PDB file of C-alpha atoms in Angstrom:
ATOM      1  CA  UNK F  20      20.740   2.459 -56.057  1.00  0.00           C
ATOM      2  CA  UNK F  21      19.896   6.128 -55.418  1.00  0.00           C
ATOM      3  CA  UNK F  22      19.371   5.348 -51.712  1.00  0.00           C
ATOM      4  CA  UNK F  23      16.166   7.382 -51.711  1.00  0.00           C
ATOM      5  CA  UNK F  24      14.108   4.936 -49.648  1.00  0.00           C
ATOM      6  CA  UNK F  25      14.605   2.061 -47.234  1.00  0.00           C
ATOM      7  CA  UNK F  26      13.449   0.101 -44.234  1.00  0.00           C
ATOM      8  CA  UNK F  27      15.109   0.226 -40.826  1.00  0.00           C
ATOM      9  CA  UNK F  28      14.582  -1.598 -37.550  1.00  0.00           C
ATOM     10  CA  UNK F  29      15.847  -0.800 -34.080  1.00  0.00           C
ATOM     11  CA  UNK F  30      15.876  -2.248 -30.592  1.00  0.00           C
ATOM     12  CA  UNK F  31      17.171  -0.831 -27.309  1.00  0.00           C
ATOM     13  CA  UNK F  32      17.238  -1.773 -23.667  1.00  0.00           C
ATOM     14  CA  UNK F  33      18.432  -0.279 -20.425  1.00  0.00           C
ATOM     15  CA  UNK F  34      20.185  -2.604 -18.001  1.00  0.00           C
ATOM     16  CA  UNK F  35      17.954  -3.804 -15.175  1.00  0.00           C
ATOM     17  CA  UNK F  36      18.107  -1.446 -12.216  1.00  0.00           C
ATOM     18  CA  UNK F  37      17.896  -3.310  -8.916  1.00  0.00           C
ATOM     19  CA  UNK F  38      17.961  -2.113  -5.332  1.00  0.00           C
ATOM     20  CA  UNK F  39      17.728  -4.123  -2.151  1.00  0.00           C
ATOM     21  CA  UNK F  40      17.794  -4.002   1.621  1.00  0.00           C
ATOM     22  CA  UNK F  41      18.323  -6.712   4.215  1.00  0.00           C
ATOM     23  CA  UNK F  42      18.475  -6.662   8.013  1.00  0.00           C
ATOM     24  CA  UNK F  43      18.534  -9.279  10.758  1.00  0.00           C
ATOM     25  CA  UNK F  44      18.234  -9.116  14.523  1.00  0.00           C
ATOM     26  CA  UNK F  45      21.785 -10.415  15.027  1.00  0.00           C
ATOM     27  CA  UNK F  46      23.220  -7.137  13.706  1.00  0.00           C
ATOM     28  CA  UNK F  47      20.158  -4.948  14.312  1.00  0.00           C
ATOM     29  CA  UNK F  48      18.256  -5.903  17.501  1.00  0.00           C
ATOM     30  CA  UNK F  49      15.219  -3.760  16.678  1.00  0.00           C
ATOM     31  CA  UNK F  50      13.600  -4.096  13.242  1.00  0.00           C
ATOM     32  CA  UNK F  51      10.208  -2.567  12.419  1.00  0.00           C
ATOM     33  CA  UNK F  52       8.240  -2.149   9.188  1.00  0.00           C
ATOM     34  CA  UNK F  53       6.471   1.217   8.872  1.00  0.00           C
ATOM     35  CA  UNK F  54       2.967   1.464   7.451  1.00  0.00           C
ATOM     36  CA  UNK F  55      -0.062   3.741   7.561  1.00  0.00           C
ATOM     37  CA  UNK F  56      -2.678   2.391   9.963  1.00  0.00           C
ATOM     38  CA  UNK F  57      -6.046   3.026   8.311  1.00  0.00           C
ATOM     39  CA  UNK F  58      -7.912   2.126  11.529  1.00  0.00           C
ATOM     40  CA  UNK F  59      -6.049   4.733  13.566  1.00  0.00           C
ATOM     41  CA  UNK F  60      -5.550   7.199  10.718  1.00  0.00           C
ATOM     42  CA  UNK F  61      -1.878   7.583  11.631  1.00  0.00           C
ATOM     43  CA  UNK F  62       1.587   6.227  10.923  1.00  0.00           C
ATOM     44  CA  UNK F  63       2.343   2.927  12.659  1.00  0.00           C
ATOM     45  CA  UNK F  64       4.969   0.150  12.676  1.00  0.00           C
ATOM     46  CA  UNK F  65       4.951  -3.648  12.791  1.00  0.00           C
ATOM     47  CA  UNK F  66       7.863  -5.128  14.753  1.00  0.00           C
ATOM     48  CA  UNK F  67       9.894  -7.858  13.047  1.00  0.00           C
ATOM     49  CA  UNK F  68      12.429  -8.142  15.870  1.00  0.00           C
ATOM     50  CA  UNK F  69      12.685  -6.767  19.411  1.00  0.00           C
ATOM     51  CA  UNK F  70      15.138  -7.710  22.207  1.00  0.00           C
ATOM     52  CA  UNK F  71      13.706 -10.307  24.562  1.00  0.00           C
ATOM     53  CA  UNK F  72      10.528 -10.682  22.528  1.00  0.00           C
ATOM     54  CA  UNK F  73      11.380 -11.816  18.994  1.00  0.00           C
ATOM     55  CA  UNK F  74      14.233 -12.453  16.586  1.00  0.00           C
ATOM     56  CA  UNK F  75      13.772 -11.867  12.889  1.00  0.00           C
ATOM     57  CA  UNK F  76      14.930 -10.629   9.503  1.00  0.00           C
ATOM     58  CA  UNK F  77      13.597  -8.697   6.544  1.00  0.00           C
ATOM     59  CA  UNK F  78      14.576  -8.671   2.845  1.00  0.00           C
ATOM     60  CA  UNK F  79      13.381  -6.075   0.317  1.00  0.00           C
ATOM     61  CA  UNK F  80      14.102  -6.206  -3.429  1.00  0.00           C
ATOM     62  CA  UNK F  81      13.056  -3.910  -6.276  1.00  0.00           C
ATOM     63  CA  UNK F  82      13.802  -4.309  -9.999  1.00  0.00           C
ATOM     64  CA  UNK F  83      12.997  -1.937 -12.874  1.00  0.00           C
ATOM     65  CA  UNK F  84      13.168  -2.782 -16.594  1.00  0.00           C
ATOM     66  CA  UNK F  85      12.797  -0.643 -19.711  1.00  0.00           C
ATOM     67  CA  UNK F  86      13.218  -1.664 -23.354  1.00  0.00           C
ATOM     68  CA  UNK F  87      11.684  -1.048 -26.756  1.00  0.00           C
ATOM     69  CA  UNK F  88      11.754  -1.822 -30.476  1.00  0.00           C
ATOM     70  CA  UNK F  89      10.496  -0.376 -33.719  1.00  0.00           C
ATOM     71  CA  UNK F  90      10.433  -0.560 -37.509  1.00  0.00           C
ATOM     72  CA  UNK F  91      10.324   2.366 -39.944  1.00  0.00           C
ATOM     73  CA  UNK F  92       9.910   3.031 -43.660  1.00  0.00           C
ATOM     74  CA  UNK F  93      12.156   5.914 -44.771  1.00  0.00           C
ATOM     75  CA  UNK F  94      11.565   8.044 -47.883  1.00  0.00           C
ATOM     76  CA  UNK F  95      13.634  11.006 -49.093  1.00  0.00           C
ATOM     77  CA  UNK F  96      11.505  14.098 -49.655  1.00  0.00           C
ATOM     78  CA  UNK F  97      14.140  16.656 -50.699  1.00  0.00           C
ATOM     79  CA  UNK F  98      17.323  18.581 -49.975  1.00  0.00           C
ATOM     80  CA  UNK F  99      17.541  21.990 -48.333  1.00  0.00           C
ATOM     81  CA  UNK F 100      20.748  23.886 -47.521  1.00  0.00           C
ATOM     82  CA  UNK F 101      22.835  20.766 -48.231  1.00  0.00           C
ATOM     83  CA  UNK F 102      20.668  18.879 -45.740  1.00  0.00           C
ATOM     84  CA  UNK F 103      19.026  15.677 -46.963  1.00  0.00           C
ATOM     85  CA  UNK F 104      15.509  15.372 -45.482  1.00  0.00           C
ATOM     86  CA  UNK F 105      13.604  12.099 -45.146  1.00  0.00           C
ATOM     87  CA  UNK F 106      10.110  11.240 -43.939  1.00  0.00           C
ATOM     88  CA  UNK F 107       9.623   8.366 -41.467  1.00  0.00           C
ATOM     89  CA  UNK F 108       6.590   6.210 -40.716  1.00  0.00           C
ATOM     90  CA  UNK F 109       6.361   2.901 -38.853  1.00  0.00           C
ATOM     91  CA  UNK F 110       5.598   1.077 -35.618  1.00  0.00           C
ATOM     92  CA  UNK F 111       6.894   1.622 -32.081  1.00  0.00           C
ATOM     93  CA  UNK F 112       6.795  -0.708 -29.037  1.00  0.00           C
ATOM     94  CA  UNK F 113       7.866   0.119 -25.469  1.00  0.00           C
ATOM     95  CA  UNK F 114       7.833  -1.881 -22.242  1.00  0.00           C
ATOM     96  CA  UNK F 115       8.425  -0.744 -18.673  1.00  0.00           C
ATOM     97  CA  UNK F 116       8.006  -2.776 -15.489  1.00  0.00           C
ATOM     98  CA  UNK F 117       8.692  -2.480 -11.765  1.00  0.00           C
ATOM     99  CA  UNK F 118       8.697  -5.327  -9.240  1.00  0.00           C
ATOM    100  CA  UNK F 119       8.840  -4.924  -5.463  1.00  0.00           C
ATOM    101  CA  UNK F 120       8.928  -7.742  -2.911  1.00  0.00           C
ATOM    102  CA  UNK F 121       9.135  -7.504   0.894  1.00  0.00           C
ATOM    103  CA  UNK F 122       9.611 -10.664   2.969  1.00  0.00           C
ATOM    104  CA  UNK F 123      10.007 -10.791   6.740  1.00  0.00           C
ATOM    105  CA  UNK F 124      10.408 -13.657   9.217  1.00  0.00           C
ATOM    106  CA  UNK F 125       9.790 -13.369  12.960  1.00  0.00           C
ATOM    107  CA  UNK F 126      10.495 -15.987  15.667  1.00  0.00           C
ATOM    108  CA  UNK F 127       8.977 -15.180  19.077  1.00  0.00           C
ATOM    109  CA  UNK F 128      11.212 -16.023  22.041  1.00  0.00           C
ATOM    110  CA  UNK F 129       9.192 -14.435  24.822  1.00  0.00           C
ATOM    111  CA  UNK F 130       5.688 -13.464  25.774  1.00  0.00           C
ATOM    112  CA  UNK F 131       2.450 -15.280  25.053  1.00  0.00           C
ATOM    113  CA  UNK F 132       3.522 -16.300  21.510  1.00  0.00           C
ATOM    114  CA  UNK F 133       6.904 -17.765  22.518  1.00  0.00           C
ATOM    115  CA  UNK F 134       7.825 -20.590  20.160  1.00  0.00           C
ATOM    116  CA  UNK F 135       5.737 -19.293  17.244  1.00  0.00           C
ATOM    117  CA  UNK F 136       7.135 -18.074  13.935  1.00  0.00           C
ATOM    118  CA  UNK F 137       5.429 -15.716  11.499  1.00  0.00           C
ATOM    119  CA  UNK F 138       6.428 -15.147   7.891  1.00  0.00           C
ATOM    120  CA  UNK F 139       4.964 -12.195   5.998  1.00  0.00           C
ATOM    121  CA  UNK F 140       5.360 -11.480   2.274  1.00  0.00           C
ATOM    122  CA  UNK F 141       4.143  -8.627   0.088  1.00  0.00           C
ATOM    123  CA  UNK F 142       4.652  -8.424  -3.696  1.00  0.00           C
ATOM    124  CA  UNK F 143       3.802  -5.615  -6.100  1.00  0.00           C
ATOM    125  CA  UNK F 144       4.247  -5.560  -9.876  1.00  0.00           C
ATOM    126  CA  UNK F 145       3.370  -2.827 -12.356  1.00  0.00           C
ATOM    127  CA  UNK F 146       3.978  -2.864 -16.109  1.00  0.00           C
ATOM    128  CA  UNK F 147       3.187  -0.722 -19.137  1.00  0.00           C
ATOM    129  CA  UNK F 148       3.227  -1.788 -22.796  1.00  0.00           C
ATOM    130  CA  UNK F 149       2.937   0.794 -25.562  1.00  0.00           C
ATOM    131  CA  UNK F 150       1.936   0.041 -29.166  1.00  0.00           C
ATOM    132  CA  UNK F 151       1.713   2.905 -31.617  1.00  0.00           C
ATOM    133  CA  UNK F 152       2.221   4.444 -35.045  1.00  0.00           C
ATOM    134  CA  UNK F 153       5.550   6.286 -35.351  1.00  0.00           C
ATOM    135  CA  UNK F 154       5.941   9.293 -37.695  1.00  0.00           C
ATOM    136  CA  UNK F 155       8.703  11.851 -38.072  1.00  0.00           C
ATOM    137  CA  UNK F 156      11.448  13.578 -40.058  1.00  0.00           C
ATOM    138  CA  UNK F 157      15.178  12.962 -40.310  1.00  0.00           C
ATOM    139  CA  UNK F 158      17.902  15.184 -41.729  1.00  0.00           C
ATOM    140  CA  UNK F 159      21.459  14.332 -42.730  1.00  0.00           C
ATOM    141  CA  UNK F 160      24.264  16.726 -43.579  1.00  0.00           C
ATOM    142  CA  UNK F 161      27.483  15.290 -45.032  1.00  0.00           C
ATOM    143  CA  UNK F 162      30.878  16.772 -45.776  1.00  0.00           C
ATOM    144  CA  UNK F 163      33.608  14.451 -46.991  1.00  0.00           C
ATOM    145  CA  UNK F 164      33.675  11.667 -44.364  1.00  0.00           C
ATOM    146  CA  UNK F 165      31.840  13.574 -41.645  1.00  0.00           C
ATOM    147  CA  UNK F 166      28.081  13.454 -41.144  1.00  0.00           C
ATOM    148  CA  UNK F 167      25.637  15.166 -38.829  1.00  0.00           C
ATOM    149  CA  UNK F 168      22.183  13.633 -38.462  1.00  0.00           C
ATOM    150  CA  UNK F 169      19.122  14.754 -36.530  1.00  0.00           C
ATOM    151  CA  UNK F 170      15.796  13.017 -36.077  1.00  0.00           C
ATOM    152  CA  UNK F 171      12.437  13.981 -34.610  1.00  0.00           C
ATOM    153  CA  UNK F 172       9.599  11.488 -34.173  1.00  0.00           C
ATOM    154  CA  UNK F 173       6.320  11.127 -32.337  1.00  0.00           C
ATOM    155  CA  UNK F 174       4.433   7.889 -31.715  1.00  0.00           C
ATOM    156  CA  UNK F 175       0.682   7.858 -31.076  1.00  0.00           C
ATOM    157  CA  UNK F 176      -0.984   4.774 -29.676  1.00  0.00           C
ATOM    158  CA  UNK F 177      -2.324   2.843 -26.728  1.00  0.00           C
ATOM    159  CA  UNK F 178      -0.767   2.182 -23.364  1.00  0.00           C
ATOM    160  CA  UNK F 179      -1.719  -1.110 -21.686  1.00  0.00           C
ATOM    161  CA  UNK F 180      -1.115  -0.766 -17.942  1.00  0.00           C
ATOM    162  CA  UNK F 181      -1.191  -3.784 -15.627  1.00  0.00           C
ATOM    163  CA  UNK F 182      -0.805  -4.017 -11.858  1.00  0.00           C
ATOM    164  CA  UNK F 183      -0.610  -7.080  -9.638  1.00  0.00           C
ATOM    165  CA  UNK F 184      -0.632  -7.172  -5.823  1.00  0.00           C
ATOM    166  CA  UNK F 185      -0.254 -10.320  -3.723  1.00  0.00           C
ATOM    167  CA  UNK F 186       0.582 -11.173  -0.130  1.00  0.00           C
ATOM    168  CA  UNK F 187       0.531 -14.011   2.377  1.00  0.00           C
ATOM    169  CA  UNK F 188       1.114 -14.660   6.078  1.00  0.00           C
ATOM    170  CA  UNK F 189       2.335 -18.051   7.325  1.00  0.00           C
ATOM    171  CA  UNK F 190       2.142 -18.830  11.048  1.00  0.00           C
ATOM    172  CA  UNK F 191       3.768 -21.878  12.653  1.00  0.00           C
ATOM    173  CA  UNK F 192       3.055 -22.844  16.254  1.00  0.00           C
ATOM    174  CA  UNK F 193       3.450 -26.230  17.906  1.00  0.00           C
ATOM    175  CA  UNK F 194       4.536 -27.796  14.631  1.00  0.00           C
ATOM    176  CA  UNK F 195       1.340 -26.746  12.859  1.00  0.00           C
ATOM    177  CA  UNK F 196       1.502 -24.219  10.017  1.00  0.00           C
ATOM    178  CA  UNK F 197      -1.276 -22.145   8.508  1.00  0.00           C
ATOM    179  CA  UNK F 198      -1.109 -19.751   5.568  1.00  0.00           C
ATOM    180  CA  UNK F 199      -3.612 -16.969   5.041  1.00  0.00           C
ATOM    181  CA  UNK F 200      -3.861 -14.484   2.156  1.00  0.00           C
ATOM    182  CA  UNK F 201      -2.636 -10.983   2.929  1.00  0.00           C
ATOM    183  CA  UNK F 202       0.634  -9.610   4.240  1.00  0.00           C
ATOM    184  CA  UNK F 203       1.306  -6.242   5.860  1.00  0.00           C
ATOM    185  CA  UNK F 204       0.793  -3.927   2.886  1.00  0.00           C
ATOM    186  CA  UNK F 205      -0.984  -6.332   0.524  1.00  0.00           C
ATOM    187  CA  UNK F 206      -4.354  -6.986   2.156  1.00  0.00           C
ATOM    188  CA  UNK F 207      -7.715  -8.358   1.063  1.00  0.00           C
ATOM    189  CA  UNK F 208      -8.752  -4.791   0.212  1.00  0.00           C
ATOM    190  CA  UNK F 209      -6.083  -4.323  -2.491  1.00  0.00           C
ATOM    191  CA  UNK F 210      -4.901  -7.840  -3.476  1.00  0.00           C
ATOM    192  CA  UNK F 211      -5.555  -8.787  -7.085  1.00  0.00           C
ATOM    193  CA  UNK F 212      -4.913  -7.753 -10.664  1.00  0.00           C
ATOM    194  CA  UNK F 213      -6.025  -4.642 -12.487  1.00  0.00           C
ATOM    195  CA  UNK F 214      -5.485  -3.308 -15.998  1.00  0.00           C
ATOM    196  CA  UNK F 215      -6.400  -0.303 -18.110  1.00  0.00           C
ATOM    197  CA  UNK F 216      -5.733   0.967 -21.621  1.00  0.00           C
ATOM    198  CA  UNK F 217      -5.057   4.658 -22.154  1.00  0.00           C
ATOM    199  CA  UNK F 218      -4.023   6.875 -25.054  1.00  0.00           C
ATOM    200  CA  UNK F 219      -0.329   7.771 -24.954  1.00  0.00           C
ATOM    201  CA  UNK F 220       2.152   9.932 -26.864  1.00  0.00           C
ATOM    202  CA  UNK F 221       5.879   9.190 -27.199  1.00  0.00           C
ATOM    203  CA  UNK F 222       7.979  11.987 -28.748  1.00  0.00           C
ATOM    204  CA  UNK F 223      11.681  11.378 -29.383  1.00  0.00           C
ATOM    205  CA  UNK F 224      14.569  13.610 -30.484  1.00  0.00           C
ATOM    206  CA  UNK F 225      18.080  12.511 -31.417  1.00  0.00           C
ATOM    207  CA  UNK F 226      21.298  14.081 -32.685  1.00  0.00           C
ATOM    208  CA  UNK F 227      24.292  12.124 -33.986  1.00  0.00           C
ATOM    209  CA  UNK F 228      27.735  12.961 -35.400  1.00  0.00           C
ATOM    210  CA  UNK F 229      29.471  10.320 -37.514  1.00  0.00           C
ATOM    211  CA  UNK F 230      32.672   9.539 -39.388  1.00  0.00           C
ATOM    212  CA  UNK F 231      32.899   7.226 -42.424  1.00  0.00           C
ATOM    213  CA  UNK F 232      35.762   4.780 -41.717  1.00  0.00           C
ATOM    214  CA  UNK F 233      34.991   2.498 -44.698  1.00  0.00           C
ATOM    215  CA  UNK F 234      32.474   2.451 -47.579  1.00  0.00           C
ATOM    216  CA  UNK F 235      29.959   0.426 -45.508  1.00  0.00           C
ATOM    217  CA  UNK F 236      31.040   1.392 -41.975  1.00  0.00           C
ATOM    218  CA  UNK F 237      30.441   4.540 -39.967  1.00  0.00           C
ATOM    219  CA  UNK F 238      31.308   5.370 -36.383  1.00  0.00           C
ATOM    220  CA  UNK F 239      28.951   7.753 -34.642  1.00  0.00           C
ATOM    221  CA  UNK F 240      28.123   9.207 -31.246  1.00  0.00           C
ATOM    222  CA  UNK F 241      24.988  11.028 -30.217  1.00  0.00           C
ATOM    223  CA  UNK F 242      22.250  11.738 -27.734  1.00  0.00           C
ATOM    224  CA  UNK F 243      18.596  10.671 -27.548  1.00  0.00           C
ATOM    225  CA  UNK F 244      15.709  12.130 -25.566  1.00  0.00           C
ATOM    226  CA  UNK F 245      12.476  10.140 -25.202  1.00  0.00           C
ATOM    227  CA  UNK F 246       9.314  11.085 -23.286  1.00  0.00           C
ATOM    228  CA  UNK F 247       6.460   8.669 -22.528  1.00  0.00           C
ATOM    229  CA  UNK F 248       3.069   9.894 -21.287  1.00  0.00           C
ATOM    230  CA  UNK F 249       0.693   7.948 -19.012  1.00  0.00           C
TER     231      UNK F 249
END
């Protein structure tokens, strides 16, 4: 009844951010994919389409996701200068991921490989999952129906980082198709999965102003700043 302690849970998510690029030889006669040639030690390019030699297209897509959740136990520890101060302790989870795919298709119309088609795909995925203990302080100042609340927290825990790289090349000639592992950027030297766990720190600051519109309802607006290491 004194509202001196409680439990709270939260969840947030940012809308998926996606970017893409497409090109075909009908609109763009010359299409080339840039890459660093390790054999030559210099920048190079792989042609997807070239007038009189090959027709083709390329599609590139990238998607980023970020969301998190947490649970906290809240305990009042005192009042200073009309500000009600509470201690916070709980659990924090965060997830971030990025996916990149590049697919190209080339149909040779001239030269020694006339009649052959080559499809190349590269895929990269990286993700991070944070699990940690969340501790902090929160203050609330109230005057009539108006409130001002601040909060400072820091989460300490482990960051599980995962990366996945895959690629394939499919060649069709004379009605016979063959698929080999490895694309243009994803090769036998870097294809596969890798993971690591590292210590991470996640501090967060927030400031909110609110107005009590009913005994159990409050409208508020504010700003949050979150930083995630490693």
